[in-house]
Short mmCIF file of C-alpha atoms and ligand atoms in Angstrom, two decimals:
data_model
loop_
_atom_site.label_atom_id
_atom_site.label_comp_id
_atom_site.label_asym_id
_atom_site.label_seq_id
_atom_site.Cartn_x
_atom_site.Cartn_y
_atom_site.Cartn_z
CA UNK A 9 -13.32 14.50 11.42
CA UNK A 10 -12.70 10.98 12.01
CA UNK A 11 -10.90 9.16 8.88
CA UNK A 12 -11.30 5.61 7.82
CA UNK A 13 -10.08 6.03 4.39
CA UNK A 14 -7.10 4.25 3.27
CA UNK A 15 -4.75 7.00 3.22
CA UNK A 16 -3.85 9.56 3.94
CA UNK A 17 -5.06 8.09 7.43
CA UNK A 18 -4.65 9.88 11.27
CA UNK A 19 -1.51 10.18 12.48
CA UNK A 20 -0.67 9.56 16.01
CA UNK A 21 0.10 13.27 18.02
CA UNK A 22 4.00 11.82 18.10
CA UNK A 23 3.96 12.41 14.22
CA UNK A 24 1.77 15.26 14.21
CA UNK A 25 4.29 16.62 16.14
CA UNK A 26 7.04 16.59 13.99
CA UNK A 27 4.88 18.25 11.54
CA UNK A 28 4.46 21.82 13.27
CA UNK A 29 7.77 22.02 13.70
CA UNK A 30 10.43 24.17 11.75
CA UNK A 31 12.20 22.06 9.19
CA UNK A 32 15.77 21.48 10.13
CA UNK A 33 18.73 21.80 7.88
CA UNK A 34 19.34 18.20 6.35
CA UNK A 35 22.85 17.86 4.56
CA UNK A 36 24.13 17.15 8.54
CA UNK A 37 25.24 13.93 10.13
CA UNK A 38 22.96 14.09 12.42
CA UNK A 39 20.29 13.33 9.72
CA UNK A 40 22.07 10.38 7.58
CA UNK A 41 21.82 8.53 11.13
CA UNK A 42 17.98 9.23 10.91
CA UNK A 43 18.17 7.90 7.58
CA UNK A 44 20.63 4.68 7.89
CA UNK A 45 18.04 3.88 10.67
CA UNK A 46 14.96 3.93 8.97
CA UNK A 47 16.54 1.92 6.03
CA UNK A 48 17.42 -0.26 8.39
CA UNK A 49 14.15 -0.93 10.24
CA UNK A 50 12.34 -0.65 6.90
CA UNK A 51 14.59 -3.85 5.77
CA UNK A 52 13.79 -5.19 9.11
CA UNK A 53 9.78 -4.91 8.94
CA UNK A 54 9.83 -6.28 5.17
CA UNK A 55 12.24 -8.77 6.42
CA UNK A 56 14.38 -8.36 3.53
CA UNK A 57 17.88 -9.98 3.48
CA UNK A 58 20.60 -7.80 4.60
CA UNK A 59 22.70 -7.10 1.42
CA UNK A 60 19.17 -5.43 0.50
CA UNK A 61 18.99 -1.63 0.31
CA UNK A 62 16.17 0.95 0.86
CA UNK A 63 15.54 4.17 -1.36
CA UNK A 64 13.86 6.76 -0.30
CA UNK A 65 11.95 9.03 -2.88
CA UNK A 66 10.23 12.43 -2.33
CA UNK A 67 6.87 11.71 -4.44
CA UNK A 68 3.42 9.71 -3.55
CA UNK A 69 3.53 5.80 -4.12
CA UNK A 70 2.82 5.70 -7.78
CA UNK A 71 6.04 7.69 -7.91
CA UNK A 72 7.43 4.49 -6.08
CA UNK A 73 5.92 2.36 -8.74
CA UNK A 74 6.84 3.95 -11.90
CA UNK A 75 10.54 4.19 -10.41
CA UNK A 76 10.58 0.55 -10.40
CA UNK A 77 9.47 0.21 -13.66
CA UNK A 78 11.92 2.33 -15.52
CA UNK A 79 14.92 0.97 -13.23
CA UNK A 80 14.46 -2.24 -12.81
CA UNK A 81 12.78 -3.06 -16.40
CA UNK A 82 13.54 -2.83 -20.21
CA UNK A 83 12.63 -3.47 -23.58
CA UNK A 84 14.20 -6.86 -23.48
CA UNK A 85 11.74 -7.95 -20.38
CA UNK A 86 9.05 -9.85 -20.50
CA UNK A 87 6.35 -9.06 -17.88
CA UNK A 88 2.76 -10.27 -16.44
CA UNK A 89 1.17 -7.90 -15.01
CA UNK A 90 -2.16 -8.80 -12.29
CA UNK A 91 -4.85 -6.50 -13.28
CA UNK A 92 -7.76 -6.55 -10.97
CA UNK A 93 -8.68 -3.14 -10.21
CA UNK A 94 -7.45 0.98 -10.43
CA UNK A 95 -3.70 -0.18 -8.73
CA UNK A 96 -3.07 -2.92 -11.47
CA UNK A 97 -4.90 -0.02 -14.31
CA UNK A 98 -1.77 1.49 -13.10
CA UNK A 99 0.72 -0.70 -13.66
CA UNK A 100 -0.23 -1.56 -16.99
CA UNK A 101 -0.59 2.13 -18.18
CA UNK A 102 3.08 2.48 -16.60
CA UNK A 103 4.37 -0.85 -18.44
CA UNK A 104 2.71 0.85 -22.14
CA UNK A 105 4.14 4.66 -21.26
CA UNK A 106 7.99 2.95 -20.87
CA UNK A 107 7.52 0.60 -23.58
CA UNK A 108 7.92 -2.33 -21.82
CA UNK A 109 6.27 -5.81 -23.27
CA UNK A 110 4.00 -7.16 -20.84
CA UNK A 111 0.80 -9.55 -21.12
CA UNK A 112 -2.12 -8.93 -18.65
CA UNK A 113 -3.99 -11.15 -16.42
CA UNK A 114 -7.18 -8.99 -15.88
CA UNK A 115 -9.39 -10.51 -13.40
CA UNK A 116 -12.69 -9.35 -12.49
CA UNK A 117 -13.30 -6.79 -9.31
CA UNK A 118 -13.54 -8.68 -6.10
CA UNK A 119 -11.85 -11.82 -7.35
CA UNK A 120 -8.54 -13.25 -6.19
CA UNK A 121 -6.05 -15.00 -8.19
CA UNK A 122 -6.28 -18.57 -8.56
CA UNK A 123 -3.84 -21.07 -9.91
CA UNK A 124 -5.62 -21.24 -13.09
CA UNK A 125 -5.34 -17.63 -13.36
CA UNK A 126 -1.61 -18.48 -13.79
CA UNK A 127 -1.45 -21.81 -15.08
CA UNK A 128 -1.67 -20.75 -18.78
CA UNK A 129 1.75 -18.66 -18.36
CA UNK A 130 3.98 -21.41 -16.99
CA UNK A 131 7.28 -21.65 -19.21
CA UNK A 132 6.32 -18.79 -21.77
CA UNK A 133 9.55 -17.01 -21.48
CA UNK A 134 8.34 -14.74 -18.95
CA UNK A 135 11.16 -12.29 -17.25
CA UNK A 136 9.32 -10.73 -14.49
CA UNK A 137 6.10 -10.18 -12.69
CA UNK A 138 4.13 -6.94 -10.86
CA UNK A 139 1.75 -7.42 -8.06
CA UNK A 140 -0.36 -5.13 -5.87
CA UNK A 141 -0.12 -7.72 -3.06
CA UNK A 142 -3.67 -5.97 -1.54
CA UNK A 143 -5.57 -4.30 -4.76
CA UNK A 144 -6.89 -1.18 -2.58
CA UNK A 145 -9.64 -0.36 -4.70
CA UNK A 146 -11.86 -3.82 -4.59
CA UNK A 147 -10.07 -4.38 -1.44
CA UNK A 148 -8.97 -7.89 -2.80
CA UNK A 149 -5.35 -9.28 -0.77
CA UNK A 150 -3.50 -11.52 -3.66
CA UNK A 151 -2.32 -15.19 -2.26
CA UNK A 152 1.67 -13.48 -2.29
CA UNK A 153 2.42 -17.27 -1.72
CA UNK A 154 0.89 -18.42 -4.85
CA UNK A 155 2.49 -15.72 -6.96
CA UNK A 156 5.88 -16.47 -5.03
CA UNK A 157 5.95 -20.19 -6.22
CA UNK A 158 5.23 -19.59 -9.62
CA UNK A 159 7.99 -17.05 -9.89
CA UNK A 160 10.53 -19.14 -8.50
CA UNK A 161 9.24 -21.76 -10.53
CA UNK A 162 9.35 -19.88 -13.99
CA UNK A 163 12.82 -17.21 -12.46
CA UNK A 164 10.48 -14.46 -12.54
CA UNK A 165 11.66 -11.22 -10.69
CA UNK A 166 9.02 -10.23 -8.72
CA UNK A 167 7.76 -6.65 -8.47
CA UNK A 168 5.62 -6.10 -4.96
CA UNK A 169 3.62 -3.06 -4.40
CA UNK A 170 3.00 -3.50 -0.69
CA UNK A 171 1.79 0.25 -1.11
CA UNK A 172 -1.60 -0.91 1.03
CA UNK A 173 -0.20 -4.14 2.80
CA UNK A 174 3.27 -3.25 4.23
CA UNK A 175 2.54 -2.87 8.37
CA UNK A 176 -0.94 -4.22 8.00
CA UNK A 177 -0.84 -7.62 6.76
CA UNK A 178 2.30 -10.33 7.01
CA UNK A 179 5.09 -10.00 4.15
CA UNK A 180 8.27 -11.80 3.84
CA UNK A 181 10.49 -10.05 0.97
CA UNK A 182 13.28 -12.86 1.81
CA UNK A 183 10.95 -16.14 1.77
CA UNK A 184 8.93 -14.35 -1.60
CA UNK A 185 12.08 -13.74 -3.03
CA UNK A 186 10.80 -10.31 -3.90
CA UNK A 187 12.58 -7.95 -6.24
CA UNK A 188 11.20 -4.73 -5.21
CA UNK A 189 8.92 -4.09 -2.89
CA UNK A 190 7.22 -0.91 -2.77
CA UNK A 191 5.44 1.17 -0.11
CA UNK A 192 4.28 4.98 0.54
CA UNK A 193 4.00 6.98 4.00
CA UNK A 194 0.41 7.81 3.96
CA UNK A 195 -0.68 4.76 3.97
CA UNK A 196 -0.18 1.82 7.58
CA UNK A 197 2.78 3.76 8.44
CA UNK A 198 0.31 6.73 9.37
CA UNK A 199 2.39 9.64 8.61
CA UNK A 200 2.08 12.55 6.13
CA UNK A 201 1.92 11.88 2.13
CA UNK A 202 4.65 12.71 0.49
CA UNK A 203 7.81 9.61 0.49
CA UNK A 204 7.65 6.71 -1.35
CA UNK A 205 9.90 3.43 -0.35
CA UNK A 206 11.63 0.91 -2.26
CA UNK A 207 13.13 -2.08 -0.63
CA UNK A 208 15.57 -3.69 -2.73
CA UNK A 209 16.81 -7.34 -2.81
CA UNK A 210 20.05 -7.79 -4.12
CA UNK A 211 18.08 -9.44 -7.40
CA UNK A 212 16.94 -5.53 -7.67
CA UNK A 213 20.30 -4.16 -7.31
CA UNK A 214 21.91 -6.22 -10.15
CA UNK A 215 19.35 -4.91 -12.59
CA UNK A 216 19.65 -1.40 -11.18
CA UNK A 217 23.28 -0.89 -12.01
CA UNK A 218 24.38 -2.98 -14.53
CA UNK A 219 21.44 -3.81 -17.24
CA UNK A 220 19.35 -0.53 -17.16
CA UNK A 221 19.54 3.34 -17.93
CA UNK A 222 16.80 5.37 -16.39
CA UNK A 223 15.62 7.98 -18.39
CA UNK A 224 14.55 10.48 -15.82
CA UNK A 225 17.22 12.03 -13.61
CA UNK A 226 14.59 12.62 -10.32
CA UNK A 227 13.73 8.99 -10.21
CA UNK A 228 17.18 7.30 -11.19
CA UNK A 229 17.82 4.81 -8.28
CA UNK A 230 21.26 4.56 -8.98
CA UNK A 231 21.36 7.85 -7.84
CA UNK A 232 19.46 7.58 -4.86
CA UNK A 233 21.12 4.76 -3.83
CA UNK A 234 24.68 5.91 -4.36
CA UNK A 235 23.62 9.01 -1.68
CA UNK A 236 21.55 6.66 0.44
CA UNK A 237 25.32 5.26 1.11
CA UNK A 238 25.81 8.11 3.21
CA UNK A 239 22.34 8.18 4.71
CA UNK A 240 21.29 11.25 1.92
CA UNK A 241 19.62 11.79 -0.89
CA UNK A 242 20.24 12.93 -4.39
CA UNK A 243 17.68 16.31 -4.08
CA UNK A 244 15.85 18.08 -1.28
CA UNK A 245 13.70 14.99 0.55
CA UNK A 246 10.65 15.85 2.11
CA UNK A 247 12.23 16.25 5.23
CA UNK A 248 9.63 16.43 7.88
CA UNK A 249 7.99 13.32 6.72
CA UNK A 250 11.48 11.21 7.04
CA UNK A 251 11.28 12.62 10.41
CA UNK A 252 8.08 10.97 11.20
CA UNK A 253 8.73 7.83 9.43
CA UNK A 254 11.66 7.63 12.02
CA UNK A 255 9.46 8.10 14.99
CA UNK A 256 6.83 5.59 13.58
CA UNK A 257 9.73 3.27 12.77
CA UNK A 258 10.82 3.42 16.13
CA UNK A 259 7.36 3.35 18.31
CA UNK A 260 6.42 0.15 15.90
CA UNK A 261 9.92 -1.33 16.40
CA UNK A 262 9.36 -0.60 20.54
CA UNK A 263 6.38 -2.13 20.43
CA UNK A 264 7.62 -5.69 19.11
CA UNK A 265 7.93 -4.57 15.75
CA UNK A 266 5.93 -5.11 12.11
CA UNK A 267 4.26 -8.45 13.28
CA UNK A 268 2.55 -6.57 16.43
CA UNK A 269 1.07 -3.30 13.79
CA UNK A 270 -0.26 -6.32 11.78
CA UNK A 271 -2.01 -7.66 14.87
CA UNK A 272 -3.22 -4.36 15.94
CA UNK A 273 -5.05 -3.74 12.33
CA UNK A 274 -6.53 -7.60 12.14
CA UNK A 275 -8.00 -6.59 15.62
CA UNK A 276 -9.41 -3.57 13.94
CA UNK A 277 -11.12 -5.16 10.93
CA UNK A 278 -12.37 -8.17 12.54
CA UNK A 279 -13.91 -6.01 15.56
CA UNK A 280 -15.95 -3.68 12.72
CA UNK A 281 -16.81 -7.07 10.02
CA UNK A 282 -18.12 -8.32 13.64
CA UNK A 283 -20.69 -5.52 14.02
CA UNK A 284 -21.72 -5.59 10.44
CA UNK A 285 -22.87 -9.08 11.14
CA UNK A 286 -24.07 -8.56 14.57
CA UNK A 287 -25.93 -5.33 13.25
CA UNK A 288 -27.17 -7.06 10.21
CA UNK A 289 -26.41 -3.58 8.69
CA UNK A 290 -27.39 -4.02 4.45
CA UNK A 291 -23.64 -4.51 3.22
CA UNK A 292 -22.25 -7.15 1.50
CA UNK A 293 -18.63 -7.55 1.52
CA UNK A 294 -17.58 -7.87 -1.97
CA UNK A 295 -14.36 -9.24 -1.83
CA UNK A 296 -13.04 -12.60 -1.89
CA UNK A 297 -10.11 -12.40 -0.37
CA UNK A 298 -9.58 -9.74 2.56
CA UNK A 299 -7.00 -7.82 3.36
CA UNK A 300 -6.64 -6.17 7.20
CA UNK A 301 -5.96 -3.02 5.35
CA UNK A 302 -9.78 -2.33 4.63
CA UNK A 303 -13.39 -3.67 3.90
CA UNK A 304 -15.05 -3.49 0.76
CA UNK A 305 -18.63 -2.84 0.85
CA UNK A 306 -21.27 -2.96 -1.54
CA UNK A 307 -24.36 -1.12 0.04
CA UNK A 308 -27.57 -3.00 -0.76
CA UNK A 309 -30.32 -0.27 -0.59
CA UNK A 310 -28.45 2.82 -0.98
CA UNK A 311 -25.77 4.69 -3.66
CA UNK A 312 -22.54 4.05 -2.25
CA UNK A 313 -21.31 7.53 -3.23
CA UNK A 314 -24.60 8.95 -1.36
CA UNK A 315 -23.62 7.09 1.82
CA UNK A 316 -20.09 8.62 1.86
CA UNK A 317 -21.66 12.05 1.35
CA UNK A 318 -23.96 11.51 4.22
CA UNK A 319 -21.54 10.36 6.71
CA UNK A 320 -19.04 13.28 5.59
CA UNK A 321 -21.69 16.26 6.06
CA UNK A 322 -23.88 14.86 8.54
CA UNK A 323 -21.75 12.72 10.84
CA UNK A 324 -18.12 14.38 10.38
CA UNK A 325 -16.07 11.19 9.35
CA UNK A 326 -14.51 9.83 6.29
CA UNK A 327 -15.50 6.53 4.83
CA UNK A 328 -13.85 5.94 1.27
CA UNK A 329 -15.69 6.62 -1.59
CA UNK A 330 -14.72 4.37 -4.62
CA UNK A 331 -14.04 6.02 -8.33
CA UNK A 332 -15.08 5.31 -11.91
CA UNK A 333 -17.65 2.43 -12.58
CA UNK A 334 -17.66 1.72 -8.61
CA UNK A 335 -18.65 4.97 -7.64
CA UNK A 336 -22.43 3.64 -6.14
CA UNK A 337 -21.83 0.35 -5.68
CA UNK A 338 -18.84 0.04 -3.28
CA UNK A 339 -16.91 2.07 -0.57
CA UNK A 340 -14.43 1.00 2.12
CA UNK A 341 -14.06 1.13 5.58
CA UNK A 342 -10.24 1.43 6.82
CA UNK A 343 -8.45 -0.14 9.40
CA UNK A 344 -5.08 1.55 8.74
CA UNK A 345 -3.91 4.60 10.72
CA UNK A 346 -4.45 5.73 14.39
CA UNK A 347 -8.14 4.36 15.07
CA UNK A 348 -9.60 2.19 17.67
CA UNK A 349 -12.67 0.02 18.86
CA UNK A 350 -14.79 3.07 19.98
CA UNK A 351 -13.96 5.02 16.58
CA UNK A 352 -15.73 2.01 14.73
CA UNK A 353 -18.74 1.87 17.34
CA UNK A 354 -19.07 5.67 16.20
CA UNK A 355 -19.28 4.92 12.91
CA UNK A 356 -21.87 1.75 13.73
CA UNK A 357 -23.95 3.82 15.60
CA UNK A 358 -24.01 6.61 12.26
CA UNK A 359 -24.89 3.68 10.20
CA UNK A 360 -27.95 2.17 12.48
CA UNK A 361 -28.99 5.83 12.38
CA UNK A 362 -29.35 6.31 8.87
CA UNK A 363 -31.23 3.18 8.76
CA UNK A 364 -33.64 4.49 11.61
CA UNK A 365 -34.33 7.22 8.87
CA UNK A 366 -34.22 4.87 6.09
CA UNK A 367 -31.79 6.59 4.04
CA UNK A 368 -29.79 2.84 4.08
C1 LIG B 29 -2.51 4.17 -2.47
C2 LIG B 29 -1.96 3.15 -3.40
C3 LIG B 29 -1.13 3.49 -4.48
C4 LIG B 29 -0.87 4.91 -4.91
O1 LIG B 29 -0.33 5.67 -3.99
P1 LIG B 29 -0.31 7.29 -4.15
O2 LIG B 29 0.45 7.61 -2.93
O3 LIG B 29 -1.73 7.75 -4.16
O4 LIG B 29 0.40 7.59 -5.41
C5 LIG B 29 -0.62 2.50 -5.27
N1 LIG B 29 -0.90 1.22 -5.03
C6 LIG B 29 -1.70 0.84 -4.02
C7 LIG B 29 -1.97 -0.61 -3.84
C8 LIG B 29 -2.26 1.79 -3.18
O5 LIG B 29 -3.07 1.42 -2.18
#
């Protein structure tokens, strides 16, 4: 099967690797190296300053975001929260479950945020501000720019998650001034699901240990970052995938490092939005504001859901189906994870076949 979902996404055979073998012992000095590395090359790629630190967390990225949450927030905070889609759903049912206050800016699918979006929020006594920078499910890549300045402006600490957008579009934690920035494994760094990442600017760090108590042992960063010290962690990680986050780490840092992935995955989604247009295939792209990580598509003659079916059984690849109210109208193409040019003509040439048997 090939995959052009958005995670998880194909691996390259260097990871795969890693994952048939055994599972070595972990509480060993050879394995805090591994892990001081890939903090460090993680703080590197995000470009975070260097009295940031990295934790790394055994659970899937929403792990990652409710971790920030109850760390790095209180009752005493103030947040906005961006809304446009399932990822920013998320964030808001996260900011109710902890009891955190928290106004919404709920934009409409496929819209970015524009400076009136923000405008009305300016010196409200805001404390803090979380961001999907690249909404995954309308595919819609936030102006992190925008967002930056206000939060400077107003001294907003600014929660990132980069969950979709770390390794495939640019980020700079330091010139952002990000807080937290969060990202998962499955996802542009192409290895197996499983670790979530938090970098953390020193901004982070001061709420961390002084102003907060984090009621849930797993997830308490102070924890995690007390062992990450010694290049450990507080419980069993998932050790294989550290593993290949190292080797990934390394191959992208070899290769000229985060700005070279990001390359590699524009090349990818401008090569396939090329052949939609030169194809006049009967999509519309439906957002307004793309990221490299994927295209949204809204399918003009056909259930959207139906077309992912189709392509699954018939053609043996994975596009990605969309949930809830989007279900028929969009799905995405990927450009994350181990894929080239002649994966996407595959794909082109399923899609000019189903319209030679008008089922698009
Ligand atoms: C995938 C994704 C998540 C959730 O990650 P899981 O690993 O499925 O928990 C959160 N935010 C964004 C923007 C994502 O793309």
């Amino acid at each position: 099967m090939l995959n052009f979902t958005v995670g998880p996404v194909q691996s390259k055979e260097s990871v795969l690797a890693i994952g048939s073998e055994q599972v070595p012992y972990f509480r060993t000095s050879e394995f805090s190296g591994l892990m001081l590395e890939n903090e460090c090359l993680m703080k590197k790629f995000a470009n975070a300053t260097d009295d940031s630190r990295v934790a790394f967390l055994t659970c899937s990225g929403s792990g990652g975001m409710e971790a920030a949450i109850m760390n790095s927030l209180n009752k005493s905070d103030k947040a906005l929260v961006v809304n446009g889609g399932s990822f920013g759903e998320r964030f808001v049912e996260l900011l109710s479950l902890h009891g955190i206050p928290f106004t919404e800016i709920k934009l409409e699918h496929g819209k970015a945020l524009k400076p009136e979006d923000l405008a009305p929020y300016e010196n409200k006594g805001y404390t803090s501000f979380l961001v999907q920078k690249h909404e995954t499910s309308t595919g819609v890549h936030y102006d992190i720019n925008l967002i930056s300045d206000f939060c400077k402006r107003n001294n907003l600490f600014l929660i990132v998650d980069a969950i979709s957008s770390f390794l495939c579009d640019p980020f700079d934690m330091a010139a952002t001034n990000t807080g937290i920035m969060i990202t998962g494994s499955q996802k542009a760094l192409a290895c197996a699901p499983g670790i979530a990442m938090l970098v953390l600017a020193p901004s982070a760090l001061k709420r961390i240990s002084e102003e907060n108590k984090c009621c849930c042992q797993y997830l308490d960063l102070k924890l995690a970052l007390k062992n990450m010290e010694r290049g450990q962690t507080p419980w069993t990680p998932a050790v294989s995938i550290l593993r290949q986050i190292n080797v990934r780490l390394r191959e992208i840092e070899a290769m000229g490092g985060a700005y070279t992935e990001v390359a590699r995955c524009a090349e990818l989604a401008k090569y396939f939005r090329d052949k939609l247009v030169e194809y006049k295939l009967p999509f519309e792209i439906v957002s307004e504001s793309l990221s490299n990580a994927v295209t949204p598509l809204h399918p003009t003659t056909q259930s959207a859901y139906e077309i992912f079916l189709k392509i699954k059984d018939d053609y043996g690849m994975w596009i990605c189906p969309n949930g809830g109210d989007m279900k028929d109208t969009i799905f995405r193409v990927g450009h994350i994870g181990y894929l080239h040019k002649d994966d996407y003509d595959k794909l082109i040439d399923a899609f000019l076949d189903l319209r030679e048997k008008k089922f698009i």
